[in-house]
Short mmCIF file of C-alpha atoms and ligand atoms in Angstrom, two decimals:
data_model
loop_
_atom_site.label_atom_id
_atom_site.label_comp_id
_atom_site.label_asym_id
_atom_site.label_seq_id
_atom_site.Cartn_x
_atom_site.Cartn_y
_atom_site.Cartn_z
CA MET A 1 98.99 43.41 141.40
CA ASN A 2 96.42 42.72 144.05
CA LYS A 3 94.60 39.76 142.55
CA ASP A 4 91.59 40.17 144.78
CA ILE A 5 90.59 43.68 143.79
CA ARG A 6 88.80 43.52 140.48
CA VAL A 7 86.48 46.26 139.27
CA ARG A 8 84.71 46.83 136.01
CA PHE A 9 83.27 49.65 134.00
CA ALA A 10 80.28 48.20 132.19
CA PRO A 11 78.74 50.72 129.80
CA SER A 12 75.84 49.95 127.48
CA PRO A 13 76.48 51.22 123.96
CA THR A 14 73.13 53.00 123.72
CA GLY A 15 74.55 56.43 122.93
CA PRO A 16 77.38 58.75 123.89
CA LEU A 17 78.85 58.38 127.35
CA HIS A 18 77.53 61.12 129.63
CA MET A 19 80.06 62.81 131.90
CA GLY A 20 78.42 60.94 134.80
CA GLY A 21 79.40 57.71 133.08
CA VAL A 22 82.98 58.91 132.74
CA ARG A 23 82.96 59.75 136.45
CA THR A 24 81.87 56.17 137.21
CA ALA A 25 84.71 54.86 135.04
CA LEU A 26 87.12 57.25 136.76
CA PHE A 27 86.18 56.20 140.30
CA ASN A 28 86.56 52.54 139.32
CA TYR A 29 89.92 53.35 137.77
CA LEU A 30 91.18 55.32 140.78
CA PHE A 31 90.04 52.59 143.14
CA ALA A 32 91.73 49.88 141.04
CA ARG A 33 95.01 51.78 140.67
CA LYS A 34 95.12 52.84 144.31
CA ASN A 35 94.70 49.24 145.42
CA ASN A 36 96.86 47.66 142.71
CA GLY A 37 93.75 45.95 141.43
CA THR A 38 92.50 45.07 137.97
CA MET A 39 90.35 47.39 135.87
CA ILE A 40 88.03 45.74 133.36
CA LEU A 41 86.00 47.09 130.45
CA ARG A 42 82.86 45.11 129.75
CA ILE A 43 80.41 46.09 127.04
CA GLU A 44 76.81 45.41 128.05
CA ASP A 45 75.12 45.25 124.68
CA THR A 46 72.21 42.90 125.21
CA ASP A 47 69.54 45.51 124.61
CA GLN A 48 69.23 45.28 120.86
CA LYS A 49 66.46 47.87 120.68
CA ARG A 50 68.65 50.57 122.16
CA PHE A 51 71.89 49.60 120.44
CA VAL A 52 73.68 52.50 118.73
CA PRO A 53 76.39 51.43 116.25
CA ASP A 54 79.07 54.09 116.93
CA ALA A 55 78.57 54.23 120.67
CA GLU A 56 81.14 51.60 121.64
CA GLU A 57 83.86 53.30 119.63
CA TYR A 58 82.85 56.64 121.13
CA ILE A 59 83.05 55.24 124.66
CA LYS A 60 86.51 53.77 124.06
CA ASN A 61 87.84 56.93 122.45
CA SER A 62 86.48 59.09 125.25
CA LEU A 63 88.03 56.94 127.95
CA ALA A 64 91.34 56.85 126.08
CA TRP A 65 91.27 60.65 125.89
CA THR A 66 90.75 61.00 129.63
CA GLY A 67 93.65 58.65 130.36
CA ILE A 68 91.52 55.95 131.97
CA THR A 69 93.12 52.65 131.00
CA PHE A 70 92.08 49.03 131.35
CA ASP A 71 93.90 45.83 132.17
CA GLU A 72 91.27 43.45 130.91
CA GLY A 73 88.24 43.67 128.68
CA VAL A 74 87.25 44.24 125.08
CA ASP A 75 90.48 45.08 123.22
CA ASN A 76 92.60 43.90 126.14
CA LYS A 77 93.78 40.47 127.06
CA GLY A 78 92.13 38.63 129.89
CA ASN A 79 91.10 35.18 130.98
CA PHE A 80 87.43 35.93 131.46
CA GLY A 81 86.34 36.81 127.89
CA SER A 82 84.44 37.50 125.92
CA TYR A 83 83.99 40.87 127.55
CA LYS A 84 81.13 41.70 125.24
CA GLN A 85 77.79 40.44 126.45
CA SER A 86 76.32 39.85 123.00
CA GLU A 87 79.01 37.20 122.58
CA ARG A 88 78.08 35.41 125.82
CA LYS A 89 74.53 34.33 125.00
CA GLU A 90 75.14 30.63 125.69
CA ILE A 91 76.61 31.35 129.09
CA TYR A 92 73.53 33.26 130.19
CA GLN A 93 71.22 30.57 128.84
CA LYS A 94 73.01 27.98 130.91
CA TYR A 95 72.52 30.00 134.09
CA ILE A 96 68.92 30.83 133.30
CA LYS A 97 68.26 27.13 132.84
CA GLU A 98 69.90 26.43 136.18
CA LEU A 99 67.50 28.85 137.90
CA ILE A 100 64.49 27.34 136.14
CA ASP A 101 65.56 23.80 137.04
CA ASN A 102 65.94 24.83 140.67
CA GLY A 103 62.52 26.47 140.77
CA LYS A 104 64.01 29.96 141.16
CA ALA A 105 62.78 31.21 137.81
CA TYR A 106 59.89 30.37 135.50
CA TYR A 107 58.57 30.75 131.98
CA ALA A 108 55.93 33.41 131.50
CA PHE A 109 53.73 33.40 128.42
CA ASP A 110 51.68 36.51 129.17
CA THR A 111 51.46 38.75 126.14
CA PRO A 112 52.48 42.40 126.47
CA GLU A 113 48.86 43.30 125.68
CA SER A 114 47.43 41.18 128.49
CA LEU A 115 49.89 42.70 130.97
CA ASP A 116 49.07 46.17 129.75
CA LYS A 117 45.41 45.51 130.29
CA LEU A 118 46.09 44.36 133.83
CA ARG A 119 48.17 47.42 134.58
CA LYS A 120 45.36 49.65 133.42
CA GLU A 121 42.80 47.79 135.51
CA TYR A 122 44.96 48.25 138.58
CA GLU A 123 45.50 51.88 137.74
CA SER A 124 41.77 52.50 137.51
CA ARG A 125 41.53 51.22 141.09
CA LYS A 126 44.47 53.47 142.04
CA GLU A 127 46.65 50.42 142.57
CA VAL A 128 49.93 49.38 141.00
CA PHE A 129 50.14 46.06 139.28
CA MET A 130 53.12 43.93 140.23
CA TYR A 131 54.06 40.60 138.77
CA ASN A 132 55.07 38.79 141.97
CA SER A 133 53.91 36.43 144.71
CA ALA A 134 50.64 38.36 145.01
CA THR A 135 49.63 37.85 141.38
CA ARG A 136 51.81 35.23 139.71
CA ASN A 137 49.51 32.32 140.56
CA GLY A 138 46.72 33.73 138.43
CA LEU A 139 48.88 34.47 135.43
CA ASN A 140 49.98 32.63 132.30
CA ASN A 141 53.23 31.10 133.46
CA SER A 142 54.90 27.74 134.03
CA LEU A 143 54.12 27.86 137.75
CA ASN A 144 50.49 27.26 136.83
CA LEU A 145 51.03 24.82 133.99
CA THR A 146 52.13 21.21 133.75
CA LYS A 147 55.50 20.36 132.32
CA GLN A 148 53.84 19.03 129.17
CA GLU A 149 51.79 22.17 128.72
CA VAL A 150 54.91 24.28 128.97
CA GLU A 151 56.81 22.14 126.47
CA GLU A 152 53.87 22.23 124.12
CA LYS A 153 53.65 26.01 124.21
CA ILE A 154 57.36 26.39 123.57
CA LYS A 155 57.23 23.85 120.74
CA ASN A 156 54.34 25.75 119.18
CA GLY A 157 56.51 28.86 119.08
CA GLU A 158 54.56 30.76 121.70
CA LYS A 159 56.54 33.78 122.84
CA TYR A 160 57.78 33.71 126.37
CA VAL A 161 60.09 35.41 128.80
CA VAL A 162 61.82 33.97 131.85
CA ARG A 163 61.02 35.67 135.13
CA PHE A 164 62.80 35.53 138.45
CA LYS A 165 60.68 34.15 141.25
CA ILE A 166 61.16 36.72 143.98
CA PRO A 167 60.83 35.06 147.40
CA GLU A 168 57.72 36.04 149.31
CA ASN A 169 57.87 38.47 152.23
CA LYS A 170 61.59 38.32 152.79
CA ILE A 171 63.60 41.12 154.35
CA VAL A 172 66.55 41.74 152.07
CA LYS A 173 69.42 43.28 154.02
CA LEU A 174 71.66 45.37 151.81
CA LYS A 175 75.08 46.88 152.33
CA ASP A 176 76.64 49.69 150.40
CA ILE A 177 80.09 51.16 151.05
CA ILE A 178 78.78 54.70 150.59
CA ARG A 179 75.26 54.39 151.94
CA GLY A 180 75.65 51.89 154.72
CA GLU A 181 73.01 49.32 155.52
CA MET A 182 69.50 49.24 154.09
CA GLU A 183 66.52 46.89 154.21
CA VAL A 184 63.86 46.10 151.65
CA ASN A 185 60.88 43.78 151.84
CA SER A 186 60.85 41.47 148.83
CA ASN A 187 57.10 42.00 148.44
CA THR A 188 57.87 45.44 147.04
CA LEU A 189 59.80 43.87 144.18
CA ASP A 190 58.65 42.58 140.80
CA ASP A 191 59.43 39.16 139.35
CA LYS A 192 61.88 40.79 136.97
CA VAL A 193 62.35 39.42 133.48
CA LEU A 194 65.71 37.66 133.23
CA MET A 195 65.44 36.58 129.63
CA LYS A 196 63.55 38.47 126.98
CA SER A 197 61.51 36.90 124.19
CA ASP A 198 64.44 37.43 121.80
CA GLY A 199 66.43 34.90 123.84
CA LEU A 200 68.79 37.53 125.17
CA PRO A 201 69.23 38.10 128.89
CA THR A 202 68.19 41.34 130.54
CA TYR A 203 70.74 43.63 132.10
CA HIS A 204 70.13 42.21 135.58
CA LEU A 205 70.88 38.59 134.76
CA ALA A 206 73.82 39.24 132.44
CA ASN A 207 75.30 41.78 134.82
CA ILE A 208 75.40 39.55 137.88
CA VAL A 209 76.43 36.41 135.99
CA ASP A 210 79.35 38.33 134.51
CA ASP A 211 80.31 40.01 137.75
CA HIS A 212 80.41 36.57 139.33
CA LEU A 213 82.30 34.84 136.51
CA MET A 214 84.73 37.72 136.12
CA LYS A 215 85.41 37.62 139.84
CA ILE A 216 84.45 41.26 140.37
CA SER A 217 85.23 42.24 143.96
CA HIS A 218 83.66 45.73 144.00
CA VAL A 219 80.76 47.01 141.95
CA ILE A 220 81.13 50.78 141.73
CA ARG A 221 78.33 52.35 139.72
CA GLY A 222 75.82 55.18 139.57
CA GLU A 223 73.04 55.73 142.08
CA GLU A 224 70.44 54.99 139.40
CA TRP A 225 71.25 51.30 139.94
CA LEU A 226 70.55 51.34 143.67
CA PRO A 227 66.89 50.30 143.22
CA SER A 228 68.16 47.17 141.43
CA LEU A 229 70.38 46.19 144.33
CA PRO A 230 67.77 44.09 146.23
CA LEU A 231 67.08 42.11 143.08
CA HIS A 232 70.80 41.59 142.52
CA TYR A 233 71.22 40.41 146.11
CA LEU A 234 68.41 37.91 145.64
CA LEU A 235 69.90 36.70 142.38
CA TYR A 236 73.28 36.08 144.05
CA ASP A 237 71.44 34.16 146.76
CA ALA A 238 69.46 32.15 144.21
CA PHE A 239 72.71 31.01 142.60
CA GLY A 240 74.36 30.51 145.97
CA TRP A 241 77.18 32.89 145.01
CA GLU A 242 79.19 35.20 147.19
CA LYS A 243 78.34 38.84 146.56
CA PRO A 244 80.80 41.54 145.60
CA GLU A 245 80.85 44.75 147.60
CA PHE A 246 78.75 47.58 146.26
CA ALA A 247 79.27 51.32 146.09
CA HIS A 248 76.61 53.51 144.48
CA LEU A 249 77.94 56.91 143.45
CA PRO A 250 75.80 60.02 143.97
CA LEU A 251 74.01 61.60 141.02
CA ILE A 252 75.45 64.59 139.22
CA LEU A 253 72.80 67.30 139.47
CA LYS A 254 71.80 70.23 137.28
CA PRO A 255 73.57 73.57 137.94
CA VAL A 256 70.21 75.15 138.74
CA GLY A 257 66.92 73.62 139.77
CA LYS A 258 66.37 70.03 140.72
CA GLY A 259 67.26 66.73 139.12
CA LYS A 260 69.89 64.88 137.21
CA LEU A 261 72.20 66.75 134.85
CA SER A 262 70.92 66.09 131.34
CA LYS A 263 72.18 66.77 127.85
CA ARG A 264 69.47 69.37 127.49
CA ASP A 265 70.94 71.37 130.42
CA GLY A 266 74.23 71.51 128.58
CA ALA A 267 72.69 72.66 125.32
CA LYS A 268 70.56 75.23 127.13
CA MET A 269 73.30 76.69 129.32
CA GLY A 270 76.19 76.34 126.91
CA PHE A 271 78.45 73.75 128.48
CA PRO A 272 79.35 70.22 127.39
CA VAL A 273 77.81 67.19 129.08
CA PHE A 274 79.80 64.70 127.00
CA PRO A 275 83.54 64.04 127.02
CA MET A 276 83.75 64.32 123.25
CA GLU A 277 81.54 65.78 120.57
CA TRP A 278 78.72 63.49 119.52
CA LYS A 279 76.58 63.63 116.43
CA ASP A 280 73.18 62.02 116.78
CA GLU A 281 72.80 60.25 113.44
CA LYS A 282 69.03 60.11 113.75
CA THR A 283 68.33 63.75 114.48
CA GLY A 284 71.51 65.27 113.06
CA GLU A 285 72.02 67.13 116.34
CA ILE A 286 75.58 67.75 117.47
CA TYR A 287 76.39 67.75 121.18
CA ALA A 288 79.43 69.62 122.43
CA GLY A 289 82.36 67.76 123.98
CA TYR A 290 84.89 68.79 126.61
CA LYS A 291 87.70 67.80 124.27
CA GLU A 292 86.54 69.90 121.34
CA ASP A 293 85.67 72.79 123.64
CA GLY A 294 89.33 72.95 124.55
CA TYR A 295 89.47 71.29 127.97
CA PHE A 296 92.59 69.32 128.79
CA PRO A 297 91.90 65.71 129.78
CA GLU A 298 93.51 66.42 133.17
CA SER A 299 91.06 69.28 133.80
CA PHE A 300 88.13 67.08 132.88
CA VAL A 301 89.38 64.28 135.15
CA ASN A 302 89.97 66.75 137.97
CA LEU A 303 86.52 68.29 137.78
CA LEU A 304 84.88 64.86 137.62
CA ALA A 305 86.86 63.59 140.60
CA LEU A 306 85.47 66.35 142.77
CA LEU A 307 81.88 65.68 141.79
CA GLY A 308 80.77 63.58 144.71
CA TRP A 309 84.16 62.97 146.27
CA ASN A 310 86.43 65.18 148.37
CA PRO A 311 90.01 64.70 149.48
CA GLY A 312 89.31 65.86 153.04
CA THR A 313 91.66 68.83 152.58
CA GLU A 314 91.46 72.24 150.96
CA GLN A 315 93.37 71.08 147.90
CA GLU A 316 91.32 71.08 144.72
CA VAL A 317 93.77 70.81 141.84
CA PHE A 318 95.05 67.30 141.22
CA THR A 319 96.72 65.29 138.51
CA MET A 320 95.58 61.75 137.84
CA ASP A 321 98.57 60.37 139.74
CA GLU A 322 97.81 62.53 142.75
CA LEU A 323 94.19 61.37 142.67
CA ILE A 324 95.28 57.74 142.60
CA GLN A 325 97.40 58.31 145.70
CA ILE A 326 94.59 59.72 147.80
CA PHE A 327 91.38 58.29 146.38
CA ASP A 328 89.19 56.56 148.91
CA LEU A 329 85.61 55.35 148.57
CA SER A 330 84.90 56.38 152.14
CA ARG A 331 85.14 60.02 151.03
CA VAL A 332 82.42 59.66 148.41
CA ASN A 333 79.28 61.58 149.40
CA LYS A 334 75.80 60.16 149.61
CA SER A 335 74.04 63.25 148.36
CA GLY A 336 73.98 64.43 144.76
CA ALA A 337 76.75 66.67 143.45
CA LYS A 338 75.66 69.90 141.81
CA PHE A 339 77.56 70.55 138.61
CA ASP A 340 78.94 74.07 138.30
CA PRO A 341 80.04 74.97 134.74
CA GLU A 342 82.03 77.98 136.01
CA LYS A 343 83.95 75.73 138.37
CA ALA A 344 84.65 73.43 135.44
CA LYS A 345 86.32 76.35 133.67
CA TRP A 346 88.21 77.16 136.84
CA PHE A 347 89.78 73.70 136.82
CA GLN A 348 90.77 74.18 133.20
CA HIS A 349 92.30 77.55 134.05
CA GLN A 350 94.28 75.97 136.87
CA HIS A 351 95.63 73.18 134.71
CA LEU A 352 96.58 75.59 131.96
CA GLN A 353 98.61 77.59 134.50
CA ARG A 354 100.46 74.38 135.36
CA LYS A 355 101.57 73.76 131.79
CA SER A 356 104.97 74.86 130.57
CA THR A 357 105.35 77.64 128.04
CA ASP A 358 106.89 75.17 125.62
CA GLU A 359 103.92 72.83 125.80
CA LEU A 360 101.41 75.65 125.47
CA THR A 361 103.31 77.01 122.48
CA GLU A 362 103.20 73.66 120.81
CA LEU A 363 99.46 73.45 121.40
CA PHE A 364 98.84 77.01 120.26
CA LEU A 365 100.84 77.06 117.01
CA PRO A 366 98.33 74.96 115.03
CA ILE A 367 95.51 77.26 116.18
CA LEU A 368 97.59 80.28 115.21
CA ASN A 369 98.24 78.87 111.76
CA GLU A 370 94.59 78.24 111.25
CA LYS A 371 93.63 81.74 112.36
CA LEU A 372 96.29 83.43 110.24
CA GLY A 373 95.45 81.28 107.25
CA TYR A 374 99.08 80.43 106.62
CA ASN A 375 101.73 78.41 108.42
CA VAL A 376 104.20 80.24 110.58
CA GLN A 377 107.53 78.51 110.84
CA GLY A 378 110.94 78.93 112.36
CA LYS A 379 112.61 79.75 115.61
CA ALA A 380 111.90 83.46 115.55
CA ILE A 381 108.12 83.11 115.44
CA THR A 382 108.20 80.24 117.94
CA ASP A 383 110.20 82.34 120.38
CA TYR A 384 107.92 85.30 119.77
CA THR A 385 104.89 83.10 120.46
CA LYS A 386 106.46 81.85 123.65
CA LYS A 387 106.70 85.43 124.85
CA VAL A 388 103.09 86.06 123.84
CA ILE A 389 102.06 83.04 125.90
CA GLU A 390 104.05 84.14 128.91
CA LEU A 391 102.41 87.56 128.81
CA LEU A 392 98.88 86.17 128.44
CA LYS A 393 98.96 82.91 130.36
CA GLU A 394 97.46 84.26 133.56
CA ARG A 395 94.38 85.49 131.70
CA ALA A 396 93.90 82.38 129.58
CA THR A 397 91.64 79.44 130.36
CA PHE A 398 91.81 77.61 127.05
CA VAL A 399 94.66 77.43 124.54
CA LYS A 400 92.41 79.10 121.98
CA ASP A 401 92.20 82.11 124.32
CA PHE A 402 95.73 83.06 123.32
CA TRP A 403 94.32 84.10 119.99
CA GLU A 404 91.34 85.97 121.45
CA LEU A 405 93.61 87.71 123.95
CA GLY A 406 96.61 88.24 121.73
CA GLN A 407 95.56 88.53 118.10
CA PHE A 408 97.13 92.01 118.04
CA PHE A 409 100.55 90.45 118.54
CA TYR A 410 100.22 89.01 115.05
CA GLN A 411 97.89 91.36 113.22
CA ALA A 412 97.37 95.10 113.43
CA PRO A 413 93.87 95.90 114.67
CA GLU A 414 91.47 96.56 111.85
CA ILE A 415 88.61 97.74 113.96
CA TYR A 416 88.82 99.77 117.12
CA ASP A 417 86.49 99.28 120.05
CA LYS A 418 83.91 102.03 119.61
CA LYS A 419 83.20 102.58 123.27
CA ALA A 420 86.88 102.71 124.06
CA MET A 421 87.43 105.21 121.26
CA LYS A 422 84.79 107.47 122.73
CA LYS A 423 86.36 107.22 126.11
CA ALA A 424 90.01 107.58 125.14
CA TRP A 425 90.15 109.63 121.95
CA LYS A 426 89.76 113.32 122.80
CA GLU A 427 90.18 116.51 120.81
CA ASN A 428 93.86 116.92 121.51
CA THR A 429 94.72 113.24 121.20
CA VAL A 430 95.91 113.49 117.59
CA GLU A 431 98.42 116.15 118.59
CA LEU A 432 99.60 114.11 121.57
CA MET A 433 99.98 111.01 119.45
CA LYS A 434 102.05 112.90 116.90
CA GLU A 435 104.38 113.93 119.69
CA VAL A 436 104.50 110.32 120.95
CA VAL A 437 105.47 109.16 117.47
CA LYS A 438 108.38 111.62 117.47
CA LEU A 439 109.46 110.54 120.91
CA LEU A 440 109.36 106.85 120.07
CA GLU A 441 111.21 107.40 116.81
CA ASN A 442 114.12 108.67 118.83
CA ILE A 443 114.35 105.69 121.15
CA ASN A 444 117.07 103.47 119.81
CA ASP A 445 116.97 100.83 122.47
CA PHE A 446 113.32 99.78 121.99
CA GLU A 447 112.95 97.75 125.17
CA ALA A 448 110.00 97.84 127.53
CA LYS A 449 111.98 99.32 130.40
CA ASN A 450 113.55 102.00 128.30
CA ILE A 451 110.31 102.93 126.54
CA LYS A 452 108.59 103.18 129.88
CA GLU A 453 111.26 105.48 131.26
CA LYS A 454 111.27 107.82 128.29
CA LEU A 455 107.53 107.96 127.90
CA SER A 456 106.90 108.51 131.63
CA GLU A 457 109.46 111.27 131.77
CA TRP A 458 107.83 113.03 128.83
CA ILE A 459 104.33 112.62 130.30
CA ASN A 460 105.51 114.09 133.59
CA ASN A 461 107.20 117.01 131.90
CA ARG A 462 104.14 117.74 129.81
CA GLU A 463 102.02 117.51 132.96
CA ILE A 464 99.33 115.43 131.31
CA GLY A 465 97.53 112.48 132.84
CA PHE A 466 99.13 109.12 132.15
CA GLY A 467 95.82 107.74 130.87
CA LYS A 468 95.47 110.52 128.32
CA VAL A 469 98.48 109.11 126.51
CA MET A 470 98.43 105.47 127.40
CA GLN A 471 94.80 104.80 126.55
CA PRO A 472 94.87 106.08 122.98
CA LEU A 473 98.23 104.40 122.55
CA ARG A 474 96.75 101.11 123.68
CA LEU A 475 93.85 101.60 121.31
CA ALA A 476 96.23 102.10 118.43
CA LEU A 477 98.30 99.03 119.21
CA VAL A 478 95.69 96.62 120.52
CA GLY A 479 92.35 97.89 119.15
CA GLY A 480 90.78 98.11 122.59
CA LEU A 481 91.61 99.00 126.16
CA LYS A 482 92.48 95.46 127.20
CA GLY A 483 95.66 93.46 127.24
CA PRO A 484 98.90 93.03 129.16
CA ASP A 485 101.53 95.66 129.94
CA LEU A 486 101.69 98.13 127.06
CA PHE A 487 105.46 98.61 127.21
CA GLU A 488 105.94 94.88 126.86
CA ILE A 489 103.60 94.93 123.90
CA MET A 490 105.62 97.73 122.32
CA GLU A 491 108.87 95.87 122.74
CA MET A 492 107.31 92.75 121.24
CA LEU A 493 105.86 94.55 118.23
CA GLY A 494 109.01 96.52 117.56
CA LYS A 495 109.45 100.16 116.71
CA THR A 496 108.44 100.08 113.05
CA GLU A 497 105.16 98.25 113.72
CA VAL A 498 104.34 100.43 116.72
CA LEU A 499 104.80 103.62 114.73
CA LYS A 500 102.82 102.23 111.83
CA ARG A 501 99.89 101.39 114.09
CA ILE A 502 99.84 104.78 115.80
CA GLU A 503 99.98 106.61 112.49
CA ARG A 504 97.24 104.47 111.16
CA LEU A 505 94.88 105.40 113.98
CA ILE A 506 95.80 109.06 113.68
CA VAL A 507 94.63 108.92 110.06
CA ASN A 508 91.55 106.83 110.78
CA ALA A 509 90.29 108.39 113.97
N1 LIG B 1 75.32 48.54 131.74
C1 LIG B 1 75.01 49.30 132.91
C2 LIG B 1 75.09 50.78 132.54
O1 LIG B 1 75.03 51.09 131.41
C3 LIG B 1 75.97 48.94 134.00
C4 LIG B 1 75.47 49.15 135.38
C5 LIG B 1 76.38 48.46 136.39
O2 LIG B 1 77.51 48.95 136.50
O3 LIG B 1 75.97 47.52 136.99
O4 LIG B 1 75.18 51.65 133.32
#
């Protein structure tokens, strides 16, 4: 293990993990595994207002489903615990105190109402209020109070926050593996709150303290955190700590229009945005999941990997192991990656084609049992199902498709496609079908090849179009004009069932 490479996935349990979050976890994972590094799971749960009880479990289950594993973190061993921020309160307080003692942070007693009022005043002058070097001297904070006054206020239970004292007019030079070098003037930054009035740290403070203490070497996270990077740089400087390297991953964009892919896009356009189904306890809404929709974890991983990263070759279908071999942060794009739900299905189709018949059969049998309403058992039905799968595999994207595409292998059609009937069932069809019944009755060796030979010979002799016989025949056996090779179907169903189905349509047509 390369001791120096340490990355973390640091979700906040504020709701279900969006597929963009899983992509962040995946890129961290691929980077760690590629470089024999350590992958850490840290739960950033300091925002009590946004805390959602089942979210942490959901996040862990989703990551387990995708095959992303951790070496350290909540539920794993590790020397840097606790890996849950709500259990690290004292640590953050110690570091906040250090900043205050060194004059890098200060107590601020301004009430939310007074700040709101200020913001509105600025707005009315078409200006934006910022709490920083331009304004902090006129505000209610420890920079403008004596030590006694501050102690008095705290003793009297006055509510306060701790703010970071952003240095005045400093050019902050930033470096990002994906985006290169950037510069920001510190005057454009706010004196961000580091500790809230509930005594808990904000994301910014807890995040960098933990990254430092957990010896994180590379921070790989979503682009939405890029605006926080100057602040994080300044915080590292304030503590005198060495910075990790940063890589901000591009946004995942809506399939159509502009902007970030949201859960509403998924609901509107009928594709999942979450790895697993999620029920919002407050609203009762249920959001679809890739897992429940029938995607394989390897398809989901594959489609995520190619959102914002490319291998530099034409290859698109990868297993996790193949991704680990070739993953490289230098091939991550700067610009947002448009999500294409059809392409997502394409990946699933590809991975289904890669699965063995045995595995697909095993996955399909429970679905079959459910659809039939009873449990099929035994070698005969398993072998039969294997043949069904072989015949249908090319057309299937999801395992459940084997039922949609091949129900007729198990049940005689009860309804016949009306349009197809109109097209295929002509005046003389009944007579033709009666002749076909006779012909088939006389075939002893009921194998696809043999049936094909006999039926073709008869059709040629009768000088009728192939379709005139085959289409109504297909209707009788399948219920529509779709499906794989009809002679194969006949062999599979067997003579008795084939004759029964044709006779049934003759009577019903
Ligand atoms: N807790 C942050 C999140 O939910 C982590 C951001 C980071 O990786 O720094 O995305």
